[in-house]
Amino acid sequence: MIIAIDGTTASGKGTISKRLSAHYGLPHMDTGRLYRATGVAALRAGVDLTDPDAVAHVARHLDLASFYEADLRTADAGKAASVVAAIPDVRQALFELQRAFATQPIGALLDGRDIGTVIAPEADAKLWVDARVEVRGERRWKELQGQGSDLTLEEVIEQLRARDQRDQSRKDAPAEMAADAVLIDTSDLTIEAAVEKAIAAVEAAIARGDRA
């Protein structure tokens, strides 16, 4: 079984994905981590993020073991991820890695922004997790405060709006809800309620059995 969970930053997508991965006993890949790591690696190497060939080279030689999770959760990492994710050669460099993970015999759960539309369009269940940008901004702001960030709430909300725009307008694999995905709006839900809705949506998709 393949479960594809897409959605926006700070929507609760990652937490829902981890909970569902444990619930169904499926290996989980946070594909956004690949792009964050590529962005951070490029910055560390002094690579211009607007140089597609240089950034694609970084993506092809990515070593995830060289990063601490905290390195990938900063505001700069998120911004860099959004920039490098718009580069077609970077997406191609990381595509095969994601595709191989998705099609392993034991099944998989992947979360990102184009899993249900590009990486695993044949997924048995597809979810799109979202929330109002003001709600997402407050969540992300609180997370960044815990990391010592001095960004204001308003600045974080504007960063999310800009990130949404970049992700949705890129020519290659734009972030968009698959036609057969189920929307989980977490704006006014507790994480427990959101997870319950997500599991119910997956169970309904499995019951339909309308995808391979």
Coordinates of C-alpha atoms in Angstrom, one line a residue:
M1 CA 0.0 0.0 0.0
I2 CA 1.2 3.5 -0.9
I3 CA -0.1 6.5 1.0
A4 CA 0.6 10.0 -0.4
I5 CA 0.3 12.9 1.9
D6 CA 0.8 16.4 0.4
G7 CA 0.1 19.8 1.7
T8 CA 1.5 23.2 2.8
T9 CA 4.1 24.1 5.4
A10 CA 3.1 24.0 9.0
S11 CA -0.3 22.5 8.2
G12 CA 0.3 19.4 10.4
K13 CA 1.3 17.3 7.4
G14 CA 4.5 15.9 9.0
T15 CA 2.9 15.0 12.3
I16 CA -0.1 13.3 10.5
S17 CA 2.3 11.4 8.3
K18 CA 4.3 10.1 11.2
R19 CA 1.2 9.0 13.1
L20 CA -0.2 7.2 10.0
S21 CA 3.1 5.6 9.3
A22 CA 3.1 4.1 12.8
H23 CA -0.6 3.2 12.5
Y24 CA -0.2 1.3 9.3
G25 CA 3.3 0.0 9.9
L26 CA 4.6 1.7 6.7
P27 CA 8.1 3.2 6.2
H28 CA 7.9 7.0 6.0
M29 CA 9.8 9.4 3.9
D30 CA 9.6 13.2 4.5
T31 CA 10.5 14.2 1.0
G32 CA 10.7 17.9 2.0
R33 CA 13.8 16.9 4.0
L34 CA 15.5 16.0 0.7
Y35 CA 15.0 19.5 -0.6
R36 CA 15.9 21.2 2.7
A37 CA 19.1 19.1 2.8
T38 CA 19.9 20.1 -0.8
G39 CA 19.4 23.8 0.0
V40 CA 21.4 23.6 3.2
A41 CA 24.2 21.7 1.5
A42 CA 24.3 24.3 -1.3
L43 CA 24.5 27.1 1.2
R44 CA 27.3 25.4 3.2
A45 CA 29.3 24.9 -0.1
G46 CA 28.8 28.6 -1.1
V47 CA 26.8 27.5 -4.1
D48 CA 24.5 30.2 -5.7
L49 CA 20.9 28.8 -5.3
T50 CA 20.0 30.3 -8.6
D51 CA 22.7 28.3 -10.4
P52 CA 20.7 25.2 -11.6
D53 CA 23.7 23.1 -12.7
A54 CA 25.6 23.7 -9.4
V55 CA 22.6 23.0 -7.2
A56 CA 21.7 19.9 -9.2
H57 CA 25.2 18.6 -8.7
V58 CA 24.7 19.1 -4.9
A59 CA 21.4 17.1 -5.1
R60 CA 23.0 14.2 -7.0
H61 CA 25.7 13.9 -4.3
L62 CA 23.5 14.5 -1.3
D63 CA 24.4 12.7 2.0
L64 CA 21.5 13.0 4.4
A65 CA 23.7 11.5 7.2
S66 CA 25.7 14.7 7.3
F67 CA 22.8 16.8 8.7
Y68 CA 21.2 17.1 12.1
E69 CA 17.5 17.6 12.1
A70 CA 17.8 21.0 13.7
D71 CA 19.9 22.1 10.6
L72 CA 16.9 21.4 8.4
R73 CA 14.2 23.0 10.5
T74 CA 15.4 26.6 10.3
A75 CA 13.7 29.4 8.4
D76 CA 16.7 29.7 6.1
A77 CA 16.5 26.0 5.3
G78 CA 12.8 26.2 4.4
K79 CA 13.4 29.2 2.2
A80 CA 16.4 27.5 0.4
A81 CA 14.3 24.3 0.0
S82 CA 11.6 26.2 -1.8
V83 CA 14.1 27.9 -4.1
V84 CA 16.0 24.7 -5.1
A85 CA 12.8 22.7 -5.5
A86 CA 11.8 24.9 -8.4
I87 CA 14.9 23.7 -10.3
P88 CA 13.9 20.9 -12.7
D89 CA 17.3 19.1 -12.6
V90 CA 17.1 19.1 -8.8
R91 CA 13.7 17.5 -8.9
Q92 CA 14.9 14.9 -11.4
A93 CA 17.9 14.1 -9.3
L94 CA 15.7 13.4 -6.3
F95 CA 12.8 11.8 -8.2
E96 CA 14.4 8.3 -8.5
L97 CA 15.2 8.2 -4.8
Q98 CA 11.6 9.0 -3.9
R99 CA 10.1 6.7 -6.5
A100 CA 12.2 3.8 -5.3
F101 CA 11.1 4.4 -1.8
A102 CA 7.4 4.6 -2.8
T103 CA 7.5 1.3 -4.8
Q104 CA 9.3 -0.9 -2.3
P105 CA 7.4 -4.2 -1.8
I106 CA 6.4 -3.6 1.8
G107 CA 4.6 -0.4 0.9
A108 CA 5.4 3.2 1.9
L109 CA 4.0 6.5 3.1
L110 CA 5.5 9.7 1.7
D111 CA 4.7 13.3 2.5
G112 CA 5.6 16.3 0.4
R113 CA 4.0 18.5 -2.2
D114 CA 3.8 16.4 -5.3
I115 CA 3.6 12.8 -4.1
G116 CA 0.1 12.2 -5.2
T117 CA 0.5 14.0 -8.5
V118 CA 4.1 13.1 -9.6
I119 CA 6.0 10.7 -7.4
A120 CA 3.2 8.2 -6.8
P121 CA 0.1 9.0 -8.8
E122 CA -1.0 5.4 -8.3
A123 CA -1.1 5.7 -4.5
D124 CA -3.8 3.8 -2.8
A125 CA -4.8 6.8 -0.7
K126 CA -4.0 10.5 -1.2
L127 CA -4.5 13.3 1.3
W128 CA -3.9 17.0 1.0
V129 CA -3.3 18.6 4.4
D130 CA -3.8 22.4 4.7
A131 CA -4.8 25.2 7.0
R132 CA -5.4 28.9 6.9
V133 CA -2.1 30.8 6.4
E134 CA -2.6 32.8 9.6
V135 CA -2.9 29.5 11.6
R136 CA 0.1 28.0 9.9
G137 CA 2.1 31.1 10.5
E138 CA 1.4 31.1 14.2
R139 CA 2.4 27.4 14.4
R140 CA 5.6 28.0 12.5
W141 CA 6.4 31.2 14.5
K142 CA 6.1 29.3 17.8
E143 CA 8.4 26.6 16.4
L144 CA 11.0 29.1 15.3
Q145 CA 10.8 31.0 18.6
G146 CA 11.9 27.7 20.3
Q147 CA 15.0 27.8 18.0
G148 CA 15.8 31.3 19.1
S149 CA 14.5 33.1 16.0
D150 CA 13.7 36.8 16.2
L151 CA 11.3 36.8 13.3
T152 CA 8.0 38.4 14.0
L153 CA 4.7 36.6 13.5
E154 CA 3.9 38.9 10.5
E155 CA 7.2 38.1 8.9
V156 CA 6.7 34.4 9.2
I157 CA 3.2 34.6 7.7
E158 CA 4.6 36.6 4.8
Q159 CA 7.3 34.0 4.3
L160 CA 4.7 31.3 4.2
R161 CA 2.7 33.2 1.6
A162 CA 5.8 33.6 -0.5
R163 CA 6.6 29.9 -0.1
D164 CA 3.1 28.9 -1.1
Q165 CA 3.4 31.1 -4.2
R166 CA 6.8 29.7 -5.3
D167 CA 5.6 26.1 -4.7
Q168 CA 2.3 26.5 -6.6
S169 CA 3.7 28.5 -9.5
R170 CA 6.8 26.5 -10.4
K171 CA 6.7 25.0 -13.9
D172 CA 8.0 21.6 -12.9
A173 CA 5.7 19.6 -10.5
P174 CA 3.9 22.5 -8.9
A175 CA 2.4 21.9 -5.5
E176 CA -1.2 21.1 -6.0
M177 CA -3.9 18.9 -4.7
A178 CA -4.5 15.7 -6.7
A179 CA -7.9 15.4 -8.2
D180 CA -8.6 12.3 -6.2
A181 CA -7.1 13.4 -2.9
V182 CA -9.0 14.1 0.2
L183 CA -8.6 17.5 1.9
I184 CA -7.8 17.6 5.6
D185 CA -8.2 21.2 6.8
T186 CA -6.5 21.3 10.2
S187 CA -7.2 25.0 10.9
D188 CA -9.6 24.3 13.7
L189 CA -8.6 20.7 14.6
T190 CA -6.5 19.2 17.3
I191 CA -3.8 17.0 16.1
E192 CA -5.7 14.0 17.4
A193 CA -8.9 15.0 15.5
A194 CA -6.8 15.6 12.3
V195 CA -5.2 12.2 12.6
E196 CA -8.6 10.6 13.1
K197 CA -9.9 12.3 9.9
A198 CA -6.8 11.2 8.0
I199 CA -7.1 7.6 9.0
A200 CA -10.8 7.6 8.1
A201 CA -10.0 9.0 4.7
V202 CA -7.4 6.3 4.1
E203 CA -9.7 3.6 5.3
A204 CA -12.4 4.9 2.9
A205 CA -9.9 4.8 0.0
I206 CA -8.8 1.3 0.8
A207 CA -12.5 0.2 1.0
R208 CA -13.1 1.7 -2.4
G209 CA -10.1 -0.1 -3.8
D210 CA -10.3 2.1 -6.9
R211 CA -6.5 2.4 -7.3
A212 CA -3.8 -0.2 -7.6

